[in-house]
Short mmCIF file of C-alpha atoms in Angstrom, two decimals:
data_model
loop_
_atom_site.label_atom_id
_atom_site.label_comp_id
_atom_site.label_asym_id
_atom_site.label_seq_id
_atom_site.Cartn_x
_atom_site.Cartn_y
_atom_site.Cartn_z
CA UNK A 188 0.00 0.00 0.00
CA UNK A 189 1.69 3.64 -0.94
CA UNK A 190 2.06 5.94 1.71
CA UNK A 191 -0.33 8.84 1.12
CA UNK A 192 1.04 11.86 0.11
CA UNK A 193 1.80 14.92 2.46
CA UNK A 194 -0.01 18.63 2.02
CA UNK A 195 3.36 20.46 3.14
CA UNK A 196 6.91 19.77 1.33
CA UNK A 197 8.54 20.62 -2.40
CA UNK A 198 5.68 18.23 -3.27
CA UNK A 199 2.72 19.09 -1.25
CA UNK A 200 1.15 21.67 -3.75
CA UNK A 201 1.15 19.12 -6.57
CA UNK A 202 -0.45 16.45 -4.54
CA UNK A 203 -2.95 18.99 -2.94
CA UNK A 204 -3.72 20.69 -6.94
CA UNK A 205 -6.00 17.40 -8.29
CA UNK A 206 -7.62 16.68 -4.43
CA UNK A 207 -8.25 20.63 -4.29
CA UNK A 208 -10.46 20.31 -7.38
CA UNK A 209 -12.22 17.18 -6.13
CA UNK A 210 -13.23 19.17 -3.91
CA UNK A 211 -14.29 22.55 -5.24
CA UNK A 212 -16.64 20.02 -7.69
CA UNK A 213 -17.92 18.61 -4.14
CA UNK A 214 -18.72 21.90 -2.81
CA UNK A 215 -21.03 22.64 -5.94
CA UNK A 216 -22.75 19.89 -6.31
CA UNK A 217 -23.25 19.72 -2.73
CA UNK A 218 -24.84 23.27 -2.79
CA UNK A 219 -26.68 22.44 -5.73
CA UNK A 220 -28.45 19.81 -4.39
CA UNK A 221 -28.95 21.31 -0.99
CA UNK A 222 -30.94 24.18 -3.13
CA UNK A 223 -30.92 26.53 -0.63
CA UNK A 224 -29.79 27.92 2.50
CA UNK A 225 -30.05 24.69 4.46
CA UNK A 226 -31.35 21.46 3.70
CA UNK A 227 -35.25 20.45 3.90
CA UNK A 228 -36.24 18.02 6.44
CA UNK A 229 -35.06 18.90 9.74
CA UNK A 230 -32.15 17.57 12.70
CA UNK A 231 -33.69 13.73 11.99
CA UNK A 232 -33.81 13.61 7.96
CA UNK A 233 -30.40 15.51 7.28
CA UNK A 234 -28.60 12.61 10.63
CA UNK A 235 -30.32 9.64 8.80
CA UNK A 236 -28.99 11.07 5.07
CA UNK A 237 -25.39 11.45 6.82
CA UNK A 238 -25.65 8.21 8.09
CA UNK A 239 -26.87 6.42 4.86
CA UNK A 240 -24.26 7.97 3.02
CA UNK A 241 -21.29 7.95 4.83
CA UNK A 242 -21.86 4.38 6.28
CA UNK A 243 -19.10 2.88 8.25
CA UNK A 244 -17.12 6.12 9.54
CA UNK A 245 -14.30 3.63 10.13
CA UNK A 246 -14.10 1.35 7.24
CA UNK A 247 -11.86 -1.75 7.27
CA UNK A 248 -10.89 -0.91 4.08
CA UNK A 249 -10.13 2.94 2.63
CA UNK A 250 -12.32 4.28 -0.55
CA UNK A 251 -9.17 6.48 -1.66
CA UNK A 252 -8.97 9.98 -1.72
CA UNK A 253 -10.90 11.40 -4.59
CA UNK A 254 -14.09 9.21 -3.62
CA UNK A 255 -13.73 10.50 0.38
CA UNK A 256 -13.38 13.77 -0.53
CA UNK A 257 -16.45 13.84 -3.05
CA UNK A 258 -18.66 12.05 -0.83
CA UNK A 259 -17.75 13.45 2.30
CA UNK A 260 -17.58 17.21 1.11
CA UNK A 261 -20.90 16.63 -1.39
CA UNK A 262 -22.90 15.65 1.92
CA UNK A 263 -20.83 17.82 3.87
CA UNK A 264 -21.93 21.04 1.64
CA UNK A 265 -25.44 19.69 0.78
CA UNK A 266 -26.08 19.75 4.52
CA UNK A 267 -24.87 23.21 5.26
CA UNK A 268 -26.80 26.20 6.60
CA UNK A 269 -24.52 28.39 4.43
CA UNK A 270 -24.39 32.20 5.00
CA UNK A 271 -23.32 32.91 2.13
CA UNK A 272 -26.92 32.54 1.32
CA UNK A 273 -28.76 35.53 1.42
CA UNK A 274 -32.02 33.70 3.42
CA UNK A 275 -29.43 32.36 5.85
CA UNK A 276 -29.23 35.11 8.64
CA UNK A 277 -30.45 33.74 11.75
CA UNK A 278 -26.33 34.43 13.67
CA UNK A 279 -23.22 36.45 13.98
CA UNK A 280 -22.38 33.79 11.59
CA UNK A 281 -20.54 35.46 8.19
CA UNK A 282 -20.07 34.06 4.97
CA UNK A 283 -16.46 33.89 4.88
CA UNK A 284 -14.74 36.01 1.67
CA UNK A 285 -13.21 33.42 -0.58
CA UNK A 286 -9.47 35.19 0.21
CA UNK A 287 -9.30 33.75 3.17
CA UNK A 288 -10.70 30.93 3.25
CA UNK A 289 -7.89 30.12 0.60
CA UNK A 290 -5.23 31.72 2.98
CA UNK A 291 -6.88 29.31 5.83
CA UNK A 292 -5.69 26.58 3.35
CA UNK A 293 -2.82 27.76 2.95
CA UNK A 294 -2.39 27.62 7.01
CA UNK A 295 -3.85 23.59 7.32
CA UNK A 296 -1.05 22.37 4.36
CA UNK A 297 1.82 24.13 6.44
CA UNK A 298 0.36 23.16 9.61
CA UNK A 299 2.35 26.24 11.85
CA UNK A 300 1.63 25.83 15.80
CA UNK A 301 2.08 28.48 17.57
CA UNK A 302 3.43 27.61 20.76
CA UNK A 303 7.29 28.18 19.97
CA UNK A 304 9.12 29.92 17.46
CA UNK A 305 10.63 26.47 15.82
CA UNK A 306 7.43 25.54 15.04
CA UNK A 307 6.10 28.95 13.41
CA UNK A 308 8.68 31.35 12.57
CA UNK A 309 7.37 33.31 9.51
CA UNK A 310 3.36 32.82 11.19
CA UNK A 311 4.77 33.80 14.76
CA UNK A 312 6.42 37.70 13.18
CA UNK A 313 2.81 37.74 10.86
CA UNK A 314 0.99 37.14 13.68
CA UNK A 315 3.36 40.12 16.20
CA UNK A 316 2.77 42.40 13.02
CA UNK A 317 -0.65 42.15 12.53
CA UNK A 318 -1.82 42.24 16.41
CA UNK A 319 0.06 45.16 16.65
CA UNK A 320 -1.26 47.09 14.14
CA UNK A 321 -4.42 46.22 15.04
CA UNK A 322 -3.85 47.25 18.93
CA UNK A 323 -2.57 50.32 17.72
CA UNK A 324 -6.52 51.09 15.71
CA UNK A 325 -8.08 50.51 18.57
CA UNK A 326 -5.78 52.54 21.00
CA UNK A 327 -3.84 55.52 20.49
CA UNK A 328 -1.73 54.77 23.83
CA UNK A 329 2.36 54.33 23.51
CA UNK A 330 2.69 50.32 23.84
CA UNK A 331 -1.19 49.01 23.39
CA UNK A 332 -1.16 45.18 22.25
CA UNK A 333 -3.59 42.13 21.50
CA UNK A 334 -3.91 38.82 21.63
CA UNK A 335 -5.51 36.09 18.75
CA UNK A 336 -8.60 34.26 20.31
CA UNK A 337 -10.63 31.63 18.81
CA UNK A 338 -13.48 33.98 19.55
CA UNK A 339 -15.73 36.15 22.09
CA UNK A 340 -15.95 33.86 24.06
CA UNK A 341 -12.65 33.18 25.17
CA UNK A 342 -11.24 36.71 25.07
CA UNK A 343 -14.11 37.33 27.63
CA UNK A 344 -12.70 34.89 29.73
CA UNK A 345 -9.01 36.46 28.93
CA UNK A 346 -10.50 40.03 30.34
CA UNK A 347 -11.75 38.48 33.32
CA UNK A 348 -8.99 36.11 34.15
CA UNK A 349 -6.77 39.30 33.70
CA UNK A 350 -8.83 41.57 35.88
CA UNK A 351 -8.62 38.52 38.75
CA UNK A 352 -4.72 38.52 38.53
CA UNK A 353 -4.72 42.32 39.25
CA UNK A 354 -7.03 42.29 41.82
CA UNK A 355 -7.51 39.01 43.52
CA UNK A 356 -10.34 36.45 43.53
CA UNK A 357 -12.79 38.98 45.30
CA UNK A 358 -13.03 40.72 41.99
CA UNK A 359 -17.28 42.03 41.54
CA UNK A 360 -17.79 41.42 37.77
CA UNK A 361 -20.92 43.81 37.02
CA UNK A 362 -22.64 43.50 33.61
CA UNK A 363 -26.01 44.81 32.17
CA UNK A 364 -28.54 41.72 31.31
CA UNK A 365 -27.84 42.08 27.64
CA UNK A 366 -24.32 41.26 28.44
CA UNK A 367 -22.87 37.56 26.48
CA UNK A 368 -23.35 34.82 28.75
CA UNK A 369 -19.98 34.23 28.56
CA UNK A 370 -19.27 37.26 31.39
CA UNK A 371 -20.89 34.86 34.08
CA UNK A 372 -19.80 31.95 32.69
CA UNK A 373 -16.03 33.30 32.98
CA UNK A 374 -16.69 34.11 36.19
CA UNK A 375 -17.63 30.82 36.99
CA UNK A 376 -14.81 28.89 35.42
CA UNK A 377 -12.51 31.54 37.24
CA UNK A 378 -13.88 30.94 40.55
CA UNK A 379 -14.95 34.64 40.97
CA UNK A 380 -18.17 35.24 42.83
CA UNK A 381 -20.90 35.04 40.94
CA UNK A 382 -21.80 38.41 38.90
CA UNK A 383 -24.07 40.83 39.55
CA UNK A 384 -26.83 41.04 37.26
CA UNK A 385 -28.37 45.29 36.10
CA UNK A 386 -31.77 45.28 34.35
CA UNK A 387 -31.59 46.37 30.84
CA UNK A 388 -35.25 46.92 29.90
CA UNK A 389 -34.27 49.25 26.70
CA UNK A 390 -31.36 46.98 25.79
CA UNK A 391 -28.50 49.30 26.66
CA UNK A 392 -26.95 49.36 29.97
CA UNK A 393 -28.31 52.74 31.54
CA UNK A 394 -25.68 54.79 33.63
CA UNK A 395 -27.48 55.33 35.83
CA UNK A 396 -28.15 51.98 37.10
CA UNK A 397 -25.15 51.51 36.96
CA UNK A 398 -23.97 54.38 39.02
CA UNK A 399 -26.70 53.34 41.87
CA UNK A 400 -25.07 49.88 41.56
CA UNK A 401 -21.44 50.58 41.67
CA UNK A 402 -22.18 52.99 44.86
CA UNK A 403 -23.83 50.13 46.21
CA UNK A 404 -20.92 47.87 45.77
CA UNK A 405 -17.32 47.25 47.14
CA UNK A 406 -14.36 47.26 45.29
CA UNK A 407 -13.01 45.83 43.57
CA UNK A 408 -15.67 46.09 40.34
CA UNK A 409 -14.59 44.85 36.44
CA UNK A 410 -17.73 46.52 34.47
CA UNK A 411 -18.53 44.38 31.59
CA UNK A 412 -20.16 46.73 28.58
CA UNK A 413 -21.41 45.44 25.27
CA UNK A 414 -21.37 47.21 21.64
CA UNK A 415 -22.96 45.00 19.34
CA UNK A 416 -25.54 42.46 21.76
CA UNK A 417 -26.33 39.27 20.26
CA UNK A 418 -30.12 39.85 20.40
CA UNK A 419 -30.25 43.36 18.73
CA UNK A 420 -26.88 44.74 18.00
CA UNK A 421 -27.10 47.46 20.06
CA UNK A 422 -24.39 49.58 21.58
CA UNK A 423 -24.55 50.55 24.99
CA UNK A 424 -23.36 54.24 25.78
CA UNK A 425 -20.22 53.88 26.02
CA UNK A 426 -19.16 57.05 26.81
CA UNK A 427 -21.57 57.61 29.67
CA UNK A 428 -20.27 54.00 31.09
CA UNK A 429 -16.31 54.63 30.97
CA UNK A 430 -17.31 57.71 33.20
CA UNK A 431 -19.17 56.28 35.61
CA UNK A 432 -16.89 53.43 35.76
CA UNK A 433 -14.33 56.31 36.11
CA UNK A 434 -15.79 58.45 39.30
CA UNK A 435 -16.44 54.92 40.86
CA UNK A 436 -12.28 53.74 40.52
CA UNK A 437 -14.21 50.08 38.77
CA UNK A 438 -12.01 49.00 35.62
CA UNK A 439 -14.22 48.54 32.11
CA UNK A 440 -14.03 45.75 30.01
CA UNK A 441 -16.27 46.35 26.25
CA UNK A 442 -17.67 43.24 24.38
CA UNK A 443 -17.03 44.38 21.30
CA UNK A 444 -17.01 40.97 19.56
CA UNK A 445 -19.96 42.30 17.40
CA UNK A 446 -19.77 46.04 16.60
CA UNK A 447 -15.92 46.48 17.47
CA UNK A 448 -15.35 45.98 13.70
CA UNK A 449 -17.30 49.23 12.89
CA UNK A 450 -14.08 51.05 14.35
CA UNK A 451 -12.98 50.22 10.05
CA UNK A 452 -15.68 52.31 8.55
CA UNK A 453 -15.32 56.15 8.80
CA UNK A 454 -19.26 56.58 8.67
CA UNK A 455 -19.96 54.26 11.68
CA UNK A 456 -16.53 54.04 13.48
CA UNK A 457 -18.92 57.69 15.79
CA UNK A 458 -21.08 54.76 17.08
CA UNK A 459 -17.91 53.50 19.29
CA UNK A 460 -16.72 56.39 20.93
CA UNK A 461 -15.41 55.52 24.05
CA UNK A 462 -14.24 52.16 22.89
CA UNK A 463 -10.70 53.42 23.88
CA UNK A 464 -11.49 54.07 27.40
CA UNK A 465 -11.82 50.62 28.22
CA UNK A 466 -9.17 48.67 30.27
CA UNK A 467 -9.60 45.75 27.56
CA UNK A 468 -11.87 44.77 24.50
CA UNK A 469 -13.18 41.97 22.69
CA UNK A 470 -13.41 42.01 19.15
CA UNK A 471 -14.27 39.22 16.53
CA UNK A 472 -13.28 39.29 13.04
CA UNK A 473 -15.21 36.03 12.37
CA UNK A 474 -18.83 38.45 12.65
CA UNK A 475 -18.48 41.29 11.06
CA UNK A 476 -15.20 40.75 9.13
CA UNK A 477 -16.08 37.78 6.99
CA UNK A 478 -13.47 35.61 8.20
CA UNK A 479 -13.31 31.93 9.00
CA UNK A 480 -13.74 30.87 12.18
CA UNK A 481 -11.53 31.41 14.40
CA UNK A 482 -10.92 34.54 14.52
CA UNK A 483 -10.87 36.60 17.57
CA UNK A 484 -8.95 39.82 19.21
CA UNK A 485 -8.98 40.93 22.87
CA UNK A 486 -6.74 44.36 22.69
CA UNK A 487 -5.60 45.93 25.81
CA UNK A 488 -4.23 49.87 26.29
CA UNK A 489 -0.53 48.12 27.33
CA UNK A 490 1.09 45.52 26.59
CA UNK A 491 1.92 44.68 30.30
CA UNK A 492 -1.37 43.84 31.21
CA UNK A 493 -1.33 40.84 29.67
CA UNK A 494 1.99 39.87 31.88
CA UNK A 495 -0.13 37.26 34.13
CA UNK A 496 -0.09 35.36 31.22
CA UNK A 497 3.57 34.41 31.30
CA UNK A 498 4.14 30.67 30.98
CA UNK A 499 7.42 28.78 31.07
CA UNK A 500 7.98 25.49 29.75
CA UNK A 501 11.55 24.37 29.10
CA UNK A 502 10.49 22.46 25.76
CA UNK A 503 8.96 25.41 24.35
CA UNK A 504 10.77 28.57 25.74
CA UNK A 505 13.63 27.29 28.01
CA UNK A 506 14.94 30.68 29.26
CA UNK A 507 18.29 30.36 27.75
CA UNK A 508 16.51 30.33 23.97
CA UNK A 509 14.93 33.27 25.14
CA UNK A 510 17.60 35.43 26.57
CA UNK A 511 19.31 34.42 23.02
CA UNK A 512 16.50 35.93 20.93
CA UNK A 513 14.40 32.82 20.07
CA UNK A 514 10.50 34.49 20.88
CA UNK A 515 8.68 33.76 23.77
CA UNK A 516 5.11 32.67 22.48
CA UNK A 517 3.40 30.89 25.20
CA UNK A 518 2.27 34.18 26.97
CA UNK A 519 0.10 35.00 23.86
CA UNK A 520 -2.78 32.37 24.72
CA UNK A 521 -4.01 30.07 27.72
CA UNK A 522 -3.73 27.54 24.50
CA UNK A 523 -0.56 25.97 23.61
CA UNK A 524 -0.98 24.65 19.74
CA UNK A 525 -3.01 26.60 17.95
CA UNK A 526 -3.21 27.82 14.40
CA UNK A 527 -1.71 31.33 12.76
CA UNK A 528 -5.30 32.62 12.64
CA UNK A 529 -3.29 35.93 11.73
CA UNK A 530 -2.56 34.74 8.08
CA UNK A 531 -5.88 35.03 6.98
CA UNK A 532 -6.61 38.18 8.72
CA UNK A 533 -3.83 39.82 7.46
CA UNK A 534 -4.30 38.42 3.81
CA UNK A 535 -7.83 40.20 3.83
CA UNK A 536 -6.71 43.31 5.25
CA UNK A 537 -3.60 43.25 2.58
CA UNK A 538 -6.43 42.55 -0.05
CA UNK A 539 -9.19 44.55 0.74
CA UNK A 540 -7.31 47.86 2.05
CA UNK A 541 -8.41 50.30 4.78
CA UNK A 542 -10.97 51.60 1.82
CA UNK A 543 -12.31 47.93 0.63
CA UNK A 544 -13.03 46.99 4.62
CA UNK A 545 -14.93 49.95 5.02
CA UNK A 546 -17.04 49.43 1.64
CA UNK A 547 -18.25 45.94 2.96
CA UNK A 548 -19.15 47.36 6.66
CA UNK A 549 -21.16 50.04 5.38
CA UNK A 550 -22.56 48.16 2.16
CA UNK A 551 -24.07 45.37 5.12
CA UNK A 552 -25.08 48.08 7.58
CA UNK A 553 -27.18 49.96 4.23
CA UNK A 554 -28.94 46.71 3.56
CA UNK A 555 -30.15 46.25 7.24
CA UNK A 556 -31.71 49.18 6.90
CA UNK A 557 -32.75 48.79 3.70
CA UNK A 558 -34.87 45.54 5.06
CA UNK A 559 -36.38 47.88 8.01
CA UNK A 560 -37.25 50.26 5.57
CA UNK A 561 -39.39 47.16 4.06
CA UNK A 562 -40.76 46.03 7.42
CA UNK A 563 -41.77 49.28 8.77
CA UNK A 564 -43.40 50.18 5.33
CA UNK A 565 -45.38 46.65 5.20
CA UNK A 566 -48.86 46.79 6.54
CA UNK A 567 -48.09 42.85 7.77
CA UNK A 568 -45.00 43.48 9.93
CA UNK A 569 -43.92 45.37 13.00
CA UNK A 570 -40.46 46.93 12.97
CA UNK A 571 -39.42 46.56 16.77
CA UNK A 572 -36.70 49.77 16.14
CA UNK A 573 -34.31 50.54 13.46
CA UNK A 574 -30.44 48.38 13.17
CA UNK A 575 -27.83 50.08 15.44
CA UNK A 576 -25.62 47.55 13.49
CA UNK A 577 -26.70 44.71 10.99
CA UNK A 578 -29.15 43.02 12.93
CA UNK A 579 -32.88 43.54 12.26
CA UNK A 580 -35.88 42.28 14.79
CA UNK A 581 -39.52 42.16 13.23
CA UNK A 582 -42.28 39.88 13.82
CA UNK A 583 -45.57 39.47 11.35
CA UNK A 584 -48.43 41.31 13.05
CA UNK A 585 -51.19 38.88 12.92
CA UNK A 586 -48.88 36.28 15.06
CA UNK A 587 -48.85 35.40 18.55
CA UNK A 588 -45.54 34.48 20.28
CA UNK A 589 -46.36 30.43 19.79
CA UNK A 590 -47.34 30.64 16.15
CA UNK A 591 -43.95 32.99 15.39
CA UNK A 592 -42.00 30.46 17.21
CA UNK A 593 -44.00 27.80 14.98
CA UNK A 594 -42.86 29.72 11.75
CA UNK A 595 -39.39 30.35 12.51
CA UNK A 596 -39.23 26.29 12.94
CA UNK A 597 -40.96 25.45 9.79
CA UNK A 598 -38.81 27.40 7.59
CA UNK A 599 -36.14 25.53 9.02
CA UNK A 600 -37.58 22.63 8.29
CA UNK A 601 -38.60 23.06 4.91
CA UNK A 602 -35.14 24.54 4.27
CA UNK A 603 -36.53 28.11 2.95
CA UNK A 604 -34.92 30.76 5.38
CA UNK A 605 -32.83 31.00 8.54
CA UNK A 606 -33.66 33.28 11.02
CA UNK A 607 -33.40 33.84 14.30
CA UNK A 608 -35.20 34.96 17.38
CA UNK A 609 -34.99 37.32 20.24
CA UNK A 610 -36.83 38.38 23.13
CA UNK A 611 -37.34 41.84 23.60
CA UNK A 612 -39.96 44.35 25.36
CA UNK A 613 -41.30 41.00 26.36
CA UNK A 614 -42.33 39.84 23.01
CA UNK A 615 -40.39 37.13 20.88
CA UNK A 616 -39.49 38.70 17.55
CA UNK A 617 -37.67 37.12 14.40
CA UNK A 618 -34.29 38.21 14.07
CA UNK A 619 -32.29 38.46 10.82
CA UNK A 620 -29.04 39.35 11.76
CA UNK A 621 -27.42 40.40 8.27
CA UNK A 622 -23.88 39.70 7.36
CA UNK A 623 -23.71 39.44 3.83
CA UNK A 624 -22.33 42.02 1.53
CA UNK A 625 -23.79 40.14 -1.42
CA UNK A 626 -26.72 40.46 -0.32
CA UNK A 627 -29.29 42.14 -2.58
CA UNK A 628 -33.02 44.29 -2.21
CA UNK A 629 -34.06 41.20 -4.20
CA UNK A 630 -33.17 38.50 -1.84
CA UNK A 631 -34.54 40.82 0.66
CA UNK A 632 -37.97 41.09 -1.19
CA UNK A 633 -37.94 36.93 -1.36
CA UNK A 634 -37.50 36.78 2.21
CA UNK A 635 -40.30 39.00 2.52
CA UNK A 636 -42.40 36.91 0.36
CA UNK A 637 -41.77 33.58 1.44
CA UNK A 638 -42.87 35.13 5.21
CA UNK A 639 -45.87 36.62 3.24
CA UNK A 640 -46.63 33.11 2.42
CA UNK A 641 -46.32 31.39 5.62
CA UNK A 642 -48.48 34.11 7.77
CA UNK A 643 -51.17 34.89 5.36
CA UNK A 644 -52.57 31.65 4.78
#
């Protein structure tokens, strides 16, 4: 039996050139006979059509590489809610440009780990380049820096796990109720005490709660503020927050992960003013920066504030390789291998440009309002308030809470439109949460339609 070829070497790209176009023809005809922006049938039909294709997932004998790849990428792609479809907009969940997703490949044939030098050096100076420049956007301070995250989620915890280090495991984490639930979640997994919990009836954290609340409560405080919530993409006031949070002596963290990407567009960047006040941020470029996932940012003002996160292990930074030169990696992430998420980033940066960035930003935000303008001019829907960012909540009027509920399920079923839902002003309300720059007023129209359809029957 031949030994299968390898992805990386002087003869990777020749054995990867004939699989890569196996697979590209897999990815078609997989979308083509999915049809739309998921497949028809629901959980049950689409595991029972995985499982009568695939068969054995351990076979005592291989099929060879062209027929995996076709059959596992055809089913693979036929069962995908793809956002890249313009019905698919239920999540912070972007169609990924085709740049980077071919820089991503690029990353899986070289297979770079960076968790020492040896293993990464051209990825490991990308990936110092590119964080710094983007510290450097989001803070105009002397030495600001940023770590690559695999999302939200975990530079969350990062902010958290940092604010414990500088002030001890009696650290108050205060956060609005439209906050991620990864803020109490963190605090949980860092043995913090558990959070405390403002009202957000209007969505946005309201200073003044939060002033009552902060008086109310000893130090020390790590205020958690959001710009870009998953429910509505709103922005709390930032601003009005950092000086509260200022008068009280509590540090600020901003979930960003959403709306921090705004910062790129000269016509919306106005909507994050006070971003730079914080003591740390989350941002993803995997929401609205149409990257792969993974691909995650928490920034901080200076670089020593991430110096808790110093890790020594001789086979990976023995101090000696370090006082010679070699970079000291393992302080970059609570993860030890992990992938150059940085060479996509920076390949769609290097592509796109300052200018091309801010054209897709503002091209998405235009067609989320675009669709409200629809809504709130359509006798059958209620516009619940216009997008702060991309995300638009609406429900049809004649509906009750059950029957939307019912809706929203049977278009996933019947594999017509993904959307999502939120809760707000105590009313359940669809949510399209728009990430597409392709995205046109005639998709929007069909979406329209196809609810037209379902509520008017």
């Amino acid at each position: 039996m031949p030994t299968p070829p390898l992805a990386g070497g002087p003869g990777g790209a020749d054995a990867l050139r004939p699989l890569l176009d196996t697979v590209l023809t897999a990815l078609r005809t997989g979308a083509a006979e999915r049809g739309g922006p998921l497949p028809a049938g629901g959980p049950h039909t689409t595991a029972a059509r995985v499982r009568t294709t695939l068969g054995e997932a351990l076979p005592a004998h291989g099929t060879g590489d062209h027929e995996a790849l076709a059959t596992l990428i055809h089913t693979l792609a036929a069962g995908a809610a793809d956002p890249a479809d313009p019905l698919c907009a239920a999540h912070l969940h972007c169609p990924p440009l085709a740049v980077a997703a071919a820089a991503d490949l690029a990353v899986s044939a070289l297979n770079p780990s960076l968790d020492s030098w040896d293993q990464a050096p051209a990825a490991s100076a990308l990936e110092a380049h590119l964080t710094a420049a983007l510290a450097a956007e989001l803070y105009p301070t002397p030495h600001p820096d940023a770590l690559l995250t695999t999302g939200g989620t975990e530079a969350n915890q990062l902010a958290l796990l940092l604010g414990r280090e500088r002030h001890g495991p009696r650290l108050t984490v205060v956060h609005g109720a439209n906050a991620h639930h990864s803020i109490p979640r963190a605090a949980w997994l860092l043995g913090l005490p558990p959070t405390h919990t403002l009202p957000t009836p209007t969505g946005t954290l309201d200073p003044a709660t939060l002033d009552a609340a902060l008086t109310a409560t000893p130090g020390p405080v790590l205020v958690t503020a959001t710009a870009g919530t998953t429910d509505a993409g709103l922005i709390d006031p930032l601003p009005a927050i950092a000086d509260v949070c200022e008068h009280h002596g509590a540090e600020l963290h901003i979930d960003a992960a959403y709306g921090g990407t705004l910062t790129f567009s000269p016509r919306h960047r106005p909507k994050l003013a006070g971003l730079d006040r914080a003591h740390s941020l989350t941002l993803d470029l995997h929401k609205l920066g149409w990257q792969p996932v993974a691909a995650g940012l928490l920034a901080v003002p200076d670089t020593r504030l991430l110096a808790p996160l110093a890790h020594q292990a001789d086979y990976l930074n023995a101090t000696d390789d370090t006082e010679a030169g070699l970079p000291d990696l393992l302080g970059r992430s609570l993860r030890t291998t992990r992938r150059p998420d940085a060479v996509k980033i920076a390949t769609t940066l290097r592509s796109l440009g300052r200018d091309g960035l801010a054209h897709l930003i503002d091209r998405t935000c235009a067609t989320a309002h675009h669709l409200a303008d629809l809504l709130d001019a359509h006798p059958g829907f209620e516009l619940h308030a216009r997008p702060t960012i991309t995300t638009v909540l609406f429900r049809p009027t004649p509906a009750d809470d059950d029957q939307l509920a019912t809706l929203r399920r049977t278009l996933l079923t019947d594999g017509t439109a993904v959307l999502g839902r939120a809760t707000a002003d105590g009313r359940l309300w669809l949510k399209a949460t728009l990430l597409n720059p392709h995205t046109t007023t005639g998709d929007l129209d069909t979406l329209i339609a196809h609810l037209e359809g379902r509520t008017h029957r």
